[in-house]
C-alpha cells in the first residue's frame, strides 16, 4: 500500500469488476482504512464522500462482494478490485450499476465475433444475482446443478442427432443451446469463461 498514490482527499478510485464475467459492477472510492479492511476481510469496504464514513458493501443488504484480487494501475492512483458478488451490486437491485447507454448505435467493436460470448456470460451472471421471476435462467439456478447438467446432456444429444441428420440449421441451433447451458454451469460453479479460454491457449501452445 505504500506504493500507492492517494489523492489530496486521501482517496483512490476503485473499479469493481466481476472476476468471472469481467463485467464492471460499480465505481467507488477507498481511503487507506477501507482498503486495509478490504485486504483483511477479503470483502469490499469503501469510503463514502457524502457521509464521510466507511461502508461495508452488503452490510445491510447481504449482497457482499468476495475479493479475489486487487490490482493497481500504472500511475498507482486507481484500483481494479476483482470480486465474486453475492447479489446485485447496485442499490436499485441490478447486477451492475452500469445499465444505461449514451450510444444509440453499437460501438465499432460490438461486432467482434467473440463479444457475444462475454455479453452472454455477463447476462447469465446478472440473472444469477438478480433472479428475475420470469427468467428461464433464474429457473435453472433455482433448480440447481443437477437440472443444469441434465439440460447439458439433453443438448449434447440433440447436437449428435442434428449432426447425424446433416441438418446444419438444427446443428447451429442446438450448439447455441449447448453453449448457453454450459455458460450457466460455469456461472453456477463460479468459474470464469476466461479460465476455459486460458486452458485452450495452453493446449494450443503445446
PDB file of C-alpha atoms in Angstrom:
ATOM      1  CA  UNK A   1       0.000   0.000   0.000  1.00  0.00           C
ATOM      2  CA  UNK A   2       2.968   2.322   0.491  1.00  0.00           C
ATOM      3  CA  UNK A   3       3.443   2.280  -3.291  1.00  0.00           C
ATOM      4  CA  UNK A   4       0.005   3.812  -3.948  1.00  0.00           C
ATOM      5  CA  UNK A   5      -0.693   7.499  -4.542  1.00  0.00           C
ATOM      6  CA  UNK A   6      -3.818   8.671  -2.694  1.00  0.00           C
ATOM      7  CA  UNK A   7      -5.301  11.983  -3.881  1.00  0.00           C
ATOM      8  CA  UNK A   8      -5.488  15.220  -1.870  1.00  0.00           C
ATOM      9  CA  UNK A   9      -8.525  13.872  -0.018  1.00  0.00           C
ATOM     10  CA  UNK A  10      -6.734  10.618   0.780  1.00  0.00           C
ATOM     11  CA  UNK A  11      -8.772   8.587  -1.720  1.00  0.00           C
ATOM     12  CA  UNK A  12      -8.262   6.128  -4.557  1.00  0.00           C
ATOM     13  CA  UNK A  13     -10.794   5.363  -7.294  1.00  0.00           C
ATOM     14  CA  UNK A  14     -11.835   1.705  -7.071  1.00  0.00           C
ATOM     15  CA  UNK A  15     -13.303  -0.001 -10.133  1.00  0.00           C
ATOM     16  CA  UNK A  16     -15.107  -3.171  -9.036  1.00  0.00           C
ATOM     17  CA  UNK A  17     -15.262  -5.961 -11.618  1.00  0.00           C
ATOM     18  CA  UNK A  18     -16.857  -9.402 -11.553  1.00  0.00           C
ATOM     19  CA  UNK A  19     -13.932 -11.844 -11.576  1.00  0.00           C
ATOM     20  CA  UNK A  20     -15.920 -14.301 -13.686  1.00  0.00           C
ATOM     21  CA  UNK A  21     -17.925 -12.322 -16.233  1.00  0.00           C
ATOM     22  CA  UNK A  22     -15.496  -9.347 -16.319  1.00  0.00           C
ATOM     23  CA  UNK A  23     -18.498  -7.016 -16.118  1.00  0.00           C
ATOM     24  CA  UNK A  24     -17.780  -3.722 -14.362  1.00  0.00           C
ATOM     25  CA  UNK A  25     -20.119  -3.663 -11.372  1.00  0.00           C
ATOM     26  CA  UNK A  26     -19.532  -0.271  -9.801  1.00  0.00           C
ATOM     27  CA  UNK A  27     -17.040   2.526  -9.220  1.00  0.00           C
ATOM     28  CA  UNK A  28     -16.434   3.734  -5.671  1.00  0.00           C
ATOM     29  CA  UNK A  29     -13.674   5.211  -3.517  1.00  0.00           C
ATOM     30  CA  UNK A  30     -11.314   3.784  -0.950  1.00  0.00           C
ATOM     31  CA  UNK A  31      -9.168   5.505   1.638  1.00  0.00           C
ATOM     32  CA  UNK A  32      -6.304   3.862   3.492  1.00  0.00           C
ATOM     33  CA  UNK A  33      -8.549   2.374   6.185  1.00  0.00           C
ATOM     34  CA  UNK A  34     -11.204   0.961   3.848  1.00  0.00           C
ATOM     35  CA  UNK A  35      -8.519  -0.556   1.613  1.00  0.00           C
ATOM     36  CA  UNK A  36      -6.877  -2.168   4.639  1.00  0.00           C
ATOM     37  CA  UNK A  37     -10.236  -3.565   5.760  1.00  0.00           C
ATOM     38  CA  UNK A  38     -10.838  -4.894   2.256  1.00  0.00           C
ATOM     39  CA  UNK A  39      -7.486  -6.664   2.308  1.00  0.00           C
ATOM     40  CA  UNK A  40      -8.026  -8.029   5.826  1.00  0.00           C
ATOM     41  CA  UNK A  41     -11.627  -9.250   5.381  1.00  0.00           C
ATOM     42  CA  UNK A  42     -11.468 -10.161   1.674  1.00  0.00           C
ATOM     43  CA  UNK A  43     -14.748  -8.271   1.257  1.00  0.00           C
ATOM     44  CA  UNK A  44     -15.157  -4.791  -0.234  1.00  0.00           C
ATOM     45  CA  UNK A  45     -15.118  -1.741   2.017  1.00  0.00           C
ATOM     46  CA  UNK A  46     -15.393   1.774   0.622  1.00  0.00           C
ATOM     47  CA  UNK A  47     -15.335   5.385   1.751  1.00  0.00           C
ATOM     48  CA  UNK A  48     -18.470   7.484   1.262  1.00  0.00           C
ATOM     49  CA  UNK A  49     -17.594  11.038   0.286  1.00  0.00           C
ATOM     50  CA  UNK A  50     -21.113  12.279   1.056  1.00  0.00           C
ATOM     51  CA  UNK A  51     -21.305  10.713   4.522  1.00  0.00           C
ATOM     52  CA  UNK A  52     -17.563  10.877   5.126  1.00  0.00           C
ATOM     53  CA  UNK A  53     -17.620   7.411   6.600  1.00  0.00           C
ATOM     54  CA  UNK A  54     -16.576   3.862   5.787  1.00  0.00           C
ATOM     55  CA  UNK A  55     -19.168   1.446   4.456  1.00  0.00           C
ATOM     56  CA  UNK A  56     -19.084  -2.295   4.018  1.00  0.00           C
ATOM     57  CA  UNK A  57     -20.747  -3.455   0.799  1.00  0.00           C
ATOM     58  CA  UNK A  58     -23.609  -5.802   1.690  1.00  0.00           C
ATOM     59  CA  UNK A  59     -23.658  -4.982   5.406  1.00  0.00           C
ATOM     60  CA  UNK A  60     -27.416  -4.315   5.309  1.00  0.00           C
ATOM     61  CA  UNK A  61     -28.458  -5.971   2.031  1.00  0.00           C
ATOM     62  CA  UNK A  62     -26.376  -9.127   2.373  1.00  0.00           C
ATOM     63  CA  UNK A  63     -25.003  -8.535  -1.139  1.00  0.00           C
ATOM     64  CA  UNK A  64     -21.361  -8.755  -0.142  1.00  0.00           C
ATOM     65  CA  UNK A  65     -18.523  -8.899  -2.642  1.00  0.00           C
ATOM     66  CA  UNK A  66     -15.841 -11.520  -2.009  1.00  0.00           C
ATOM     67  CA  UNK A  67     -12.491 -10.155  -3.167  1.00  0.00           C
ATOM     68  CA  UNK A  68     -10.248 -12.373  -5.274  1.00  0.00           C
ATOM     69  CA  UNK A  69      -7.643  -9.794  -6.308  1.00  0.00           C
ATOM     70  CA  UNK A  70      -6.797  -6.093  -6.069  1.00  0.00           C
ATOM     71  CA  UNK A  71      -4.692  -4.548  -8.820  1.00  0.00           C
ATOM     72  CA  UNK A  72      -3.420  -1.003  -9.244  1.00  0.00           C
ATOM     73  CA  UNK A  73      -2.818   0.915 -12.444  1.00  0.00           C
ATOM     74  CA  UNK A  74       0.454   2.157 -13.923  1.00  0.00           C
ATOM     75  CA  UNK A  75       0.089   5.544 -12.195  1.00  0.00           C
ATOM     76  CA  UNK A  76      -0.648   3.781  -8.901  1.00  0.00           C
ATOM     77  CA  UNK A  77      -3.626   6.045  -8.204  1.00  0.00           C
ATOM     78  CA  UNK A  78      -6.547   3.738  -9.122  1.00  0.00           C
ATOM     79  CA  UNK A  79      -7.564   0.209  -8.171  1.00  0.00           C
ATOM     80  CA  UNK A  80      -9.201  -2.667 -10.007  1.00  0.00           C
ATOM     81  CA  UNK A  81     -10.981  -4.873  -7.470  1.00  0.00           C
ATOM     82  CA  UNK A  82     -11.920  -8.328  -8.760  1.00  0.00           C
ATOM     83  CA  UNK A  83     -14.807  -9.831  -6.824  1.00  0.00           C
ATOM     84  CA  UNK A  84     -17.260 -12.688  -6.632  1.00  0.00           C
ATOM     85  CA  UNK A  85     -20.539 -10.861  -5.918  1.00  0.00           C
ATOM     86  CA  UNK A  86     -23.157 -12.463  -3.705  1.00  0.00           C
ATOM     87  CA  UNK A  87     -26.033 -10.419  -5.053  1.00  0.00           C
ATOM     88  CA  UNK A  88     -26.671  -7.235  -7.055  1.00  0.00           C
ATOM     89  CA  UNK A  89     -24.022  -4.524  -6.929  1.00  0.00           C
ATOM     90  CA  UNK A  90     -26.407  -1.603  -7.411  1.00  0.00           C
ATOM     91  CA  UNK A  91     -28.784  -0.174  -4.792  1.00  0.00           C
ATOM     92  CA  UNK A  92     -31.504  -0.416  -7.473  1.00  0.00           C
ATOM     93  CA  UNK A  93     -31.218  -4.191  -7.351  1.00  0.00           C
ATOM     94  CA  UNK A  94     -29.396  -4.606 -10.662  1.00  0.00           C
ATOM     95  CA  UNK A  95     -26.337  -6.770 -11.155  1.00  0.00           C
ATOM     96  CA  UNK A  96     -24.265  -3.777 -12.268  1.00  0.00           C
ATOM     97  CA  UNK A  97     -24.570  -0.029 -11.729  1.00  0.00           C
ATOM     98  CA  UNK A  98     -23.802   0.420 -15.443  1.00  0.00           C
ATOM     99  CA  UNK A  99     -27.059  -0.458 -17.205  1.00  0.00           C
ATOM    100  CA  UNK A 100     -27.702   2.607 -19.383  1.00  0.00           C
ATOM    101  CA  UNK A 101     -26.015   3.634 -22.652  1.00  0.00           C
ATOM    102  CA  UNK A 102     -25.418   7.035 -24.206  1.00  0.00           C
ATOM    103  CA  UNK A 103     -24.910   5.494 -27.641  1.00  0.00           C
ATOM    104  CA  UNK A 104     -27.845   4.871 -29.966  1.00  0.00           C
ATOM    105  CA  UNK A 105     -25.729   2.599 -32.138  1.00  0.00           C
ATOM    106  CA  UNK A 106     -23.440  -0.250 -31.276  1.00  0.00           C
ATOM    107  CA  UNK A 107     -19.763   0.679 -30.884  1.00  0.00           C
ATOM    108  CA  UNK A 108     -17.391  -0.476 -33.598  1.00  0.00           C
ATOM    109  CA  UNK A 109     -16.119  -3.437 -31.557  1.00  0.00           C
ATOM    110  CA  UNK A 110     -19.630  -4.710 -30.802  1.00  0.00           C
ATOM    111  CA  UNK A 111     -19.454  -6.898 -33.904  1.00  0.00           C
ATOM    112  CA  UNK A 112     -16.411  -8.745 -32.601  1.00  0.00           C
ATOM    113  CA  UNK A 113     -17.129 -12.434 -33.183  1.00  0.00           C
ATOM    114  CA  UNK A 114     -16.427 -13.270 -29.546  1.00  0.00           C
ATOM    115  CA  UNK A 115     -18.083 -10.240 -27.965  1.00  0.00           C
ATOM    116  CA  UNK A 116     -21.366 -12.156 -27.823  1.00  0.00           C
ATOM    117  CA  UNK A 117     -19.719 -14.700 -25.519  1.00  0.00           C
ATOM    118  CA  UNK A 118     -18.761 -12.029 -22.973  1.00  0.00           C
ATOM    119  CA  UNK A 119     -22.221 -10.483 -23.295  1.00  0.00           C
ATOM    120  CA  UNK A 120     -23.778 -13.897 -22.690  1.00  0.00           C
ATOM    121  CA  UNK A 121     -21.578 -14.525 -19.632  1.00  0.00           C
ATOM    122  CA  UNK A 122     -22.455 -11.100 -18.195  1.00  0.00           C
ATOM    123  CA  UNK A 123     -26.184 -11.605 -18.810  1.00  0.00           C
ATOM    124  CA  UNK A 124     -26.134 -15.015 -17.131  1.00  0.00           C
ATOM    125  CA  UNK A 125     -24.243 -13.568 -14.164  1.00  0.00           C
ATOM    126  CA  UNK A 126     -26.843 -10.808 -13.895  1.00  0.00           C
ATOM    127  CA  UNK A 127     -29.676 -13.348 -13.896  1.00  0.00           C
ATOM    128  CA  UNK A 128     -27.900 -15.321 -11.177  1.00  0.00           C
ATOM    129  CA  UNK A 129     -27.584 -12.299  -8.889  1.00  0.00           C
ATOM    130  CA  UNK A 130     -30.872 -10.545  -9.663  1.00  0.00           C
ATOM    131  CA  UNK A 131     -33.060 -13.677 -10.063  1.00  0.00           C
ATOM    132  CA  UNK A 132     -35.932 -12.086 -12.027  1.00  0.00           C
ATOM    133  CA  UNK A 133     -39.059 -14.197 -11.578  1.00  0.00           C
ATOM    134  CA  UNK A 134     -39.879 -14.654 -15.274  1.00  0.00           C
ATOM    135  CA  UNK A 135     -36.402 -15.759 -16.373  1.00  0.00           C
ATOM    136  CA  UNK A 136     -35.572 -19.255 -17.615  1.00  0.00           C
ATOM    137  CA  UNK A 137     -32.016 -18.734 -16.387  1.00  0.00           C
ATOM    138  CA  UNK A 138     -33.357 -17.985 -12.899  1.00  0.00           C
ATOM    139  CA  UNK A 139     -35.283 -21.255 -13.084  1.00  0.00           C
ATOM    140  CA  UNK A 140     -32.108 -23.180 -13.887  1.00  0.00           C
ATOM    141  CA  UNK A 141     -30.189 -21.633 -10.986  1.00  0.00           C
ATOM    142  CA  UNK A 142     -33.112 -22.265  -8.640  1.00  0.00           C
ATOM    143  CA  UNK A 143     -33.308 -25.915  -9.654  1.00  0.00           C
ATOM    144  CA  UNK A 144     -29.586 -26.381  -9.101  1.00  0.00           C
ATOM    145  CA  UNK A 145     -26.654 -28.148 -10.682  1.00  0.00           C
ATOM    146  CA  UNK A 146     -28.453 -31.450 -11.385  1.00  0.00           C
ATOM    147  CA  UNK A 147     -31.025 -29.698 -13.579  1.00  0.00           C
ATOM    148  CA  UNK A 148     -28.325 -27.742 -15.389  1.00  0.00           C
ATOM    149  CA  UNK A 149     -26.317 -30.909 -16.029  1.00  0.00           C
ATOM    150  CA  UNK A 150     -29.429 -32.668 -17.312  1.00  0.00           C
ATOM    151  CA  UNK A 151     -30.033 -29.866 -19.806  1.00  0.00           C
ATOM    152  CA  UNK A 152     -26.407 -30.020 -20.973  1.00  0.00           C
ATOM    153  CA  UNK A 153     -26.786 -33.749 -21.549  1.00  0.00           C
ATOM    154  CA  UNK A 154     -30.014 -33.205 -23.492  1.00  0.00           C
ATOM    155  CA  UNK A 155     -28.481 -30.519 -25.688  1.00  0.00           C
ATOM    156  CA  UNK A 156     -25.418 -32.688 -26.371  1.00  0.00           C
ATOM    157  CA  UNK A 157     -27.729 -35.471 -27.540  1.00  0.00           C
ATOM    158  CA  UNK A 158     -29.580 -33.034 -29.798  1.00  0.00           C
ATOM    159  CA  UNK A 159     -26.269 -31.957 -31.325  1.00  0.00           C
ATOM    160  CA  UNK A 160     -25.423 -35.596 -32.122  1.00  0.00           C
ATOM    161  CA  UNK A 161     -28.824 -36.154 -33.747  1.00  0.00           C
ATOM    162  CA  UNK A 162     -28.588 -32.968 -35.821  1.00  0.00           C
ATOM    163  CA  UNK A 163     -25.091 -33.869 -36.998  1.00  0.00           C
ATOM    164  CA  UNK A 164     -26.122 -37.415 -37.931  1.00  0.00           C
ATOM    165  CA  UNK A 165     -29.038 -35.982 -39.925  1.00  0.00           C
ATOM    166  CA  UNK A 166     -26.775 -33.453 -41.672  1.00  0.00           C
ATOM    167  CA  UNK A 167     -29.199 -30.755 -40.549  1.00  0.00           C
ATOM    168  CA  UNK A 168     -26.992 -27.654 -40.394  1.00  0.00           C
ATOM    169  CA  UNK A 169     -29.752 -25.327 -39.212  1.00  0.00           C
ATOM    170  CA  UNK A 170     -30.658 -27.639 -36.339  1.00  0.00           C
ATOM    171  CA  UNK A 171     -26.980 -28.203 -35.539  1.00  0.00           C
ATOM    172  CA  UNK A 172     -26.427 -24.456 -35.257  1.00  0.00           C
ATOM    173  CA  UNK A 173     -29.486 -24.046 -33.031  1.00  0.00           C
ATOM    174  CA  UNK A 174     -28.613 -26.924 -30.712  1.00  0.00           C
ATOM    175  CA  UNK A 175     -24.970 -25.828 -30.493  1.00  0.00           C
ATOM    176  CA  UNK A 176     -26.114 -22.389 -29.344  1.00  0.00           C
ATOM    177  CA  UNK A 177     -28.361 -24.029 -26.722  1.00  0.00           C
ATOM    178  CA  UNK A 178     -25.449 -26.149 -25.530  1.00  0.00           C
ATOM    179  CA  UNK A 179     -23.142 -23.147 -25.168  1.00  0.00           C
ATOM    180  CA  UNK A 180     -25.809 -21.258 -23.232  1.00  0.00           C
ATOM    181  CA  UNK A 181     -26.308 -24.092 -20.750  1.00  0.00           C
ATOM    182  CA  UNK A 182     -22.534 -24.603 -20.469  1.00  0.00           C
ATOM    183  CA  UNK A 183     -22.148 -20.936 -19.518  1.00  0.00           C
ATOM    184  CA  UNK A 184     -24.897 -21.332 -16.927  1.00  0.00           C
ATOM    185  CA  UNK A 185     -22.960 -24.257 -15.466  1.00  0.00           C
ATOM    186  CA  UNK A 186     -19.729 -22.244 -15.375  1.00  0.00           C
ATOM    187  CA  UNK A 187     -21.514 -19.444 -13.507  1.00  0.00           C
ATOM    188  CA  UNK A 188     -23.044 -21.962 -11.078  1.00  0.00           C
ATOM    189  CA  UNK A 189     -19.581 -23.419 -10.489  1.00  0.00           C
ATOM    190  CA  UNK A 190     -18.119 -19.920 -10.005  1.00  0.00           C
ATOM    191  CA  UNK A 191     -15.719 -20.456 -12.899  1.00  0.00           C
ATOM    192  CA  UNK A 192     -14.910 -17.728 -15.408  1.00  0.00           C
ATOM    193  CA  UNK A 193     -15.051 -18.239 -19.154  1.00  0.00           C
ATOM    194  CA  UNK A 194     -11.532 -16.815 -19.238  1.00  0.00           C
ATOM    195  CA  UNK A 195     -10.278 -19.838 -17.315  1.00  0.00           C
ATOM    196  CA  UNK A 196     -11.604 -22.107 -20.064  1.00  0.00           C
ATOM    197  CA  UNK A 197     -10.026 -19.872 -22.704  1.00  0.00           C
ATOM    198  CA  UNK A 198      -6.716 -19.986 -20.838  1.00  0.00           C
ATOM    199  CA  UNK A 199      -6.862 -23.781 -20.949  1.00  0.00           C
ATOM    200  CA  UNK A 200      -7.428 -23.636 -24.703  1.00  0.00           C
ATOM    201  CA  UNK A 201      -4.460 -21.283 -25.078  1.00  0.00           C
ATOM    202  CA  UNK A 202      -2.259 -23.643 -23.055  1.00  0.00           C
ATOM    203  CA  UNK A 203      -3.280 -26.591 -25.204  1.00  0.00           C
ATOM    204  CA  UNK A 204      -2.758 -24.626 -28.401  1.00  0.00           C
ATOM    205  CA  UNK A 205       0.762 -23.828 -27.266  1.00  0.00           C
ATOM    206  CA  UNK A 206       1.656 -27.472 -26.672  1.00  0.00           C
TER     207      UNK A 206
END
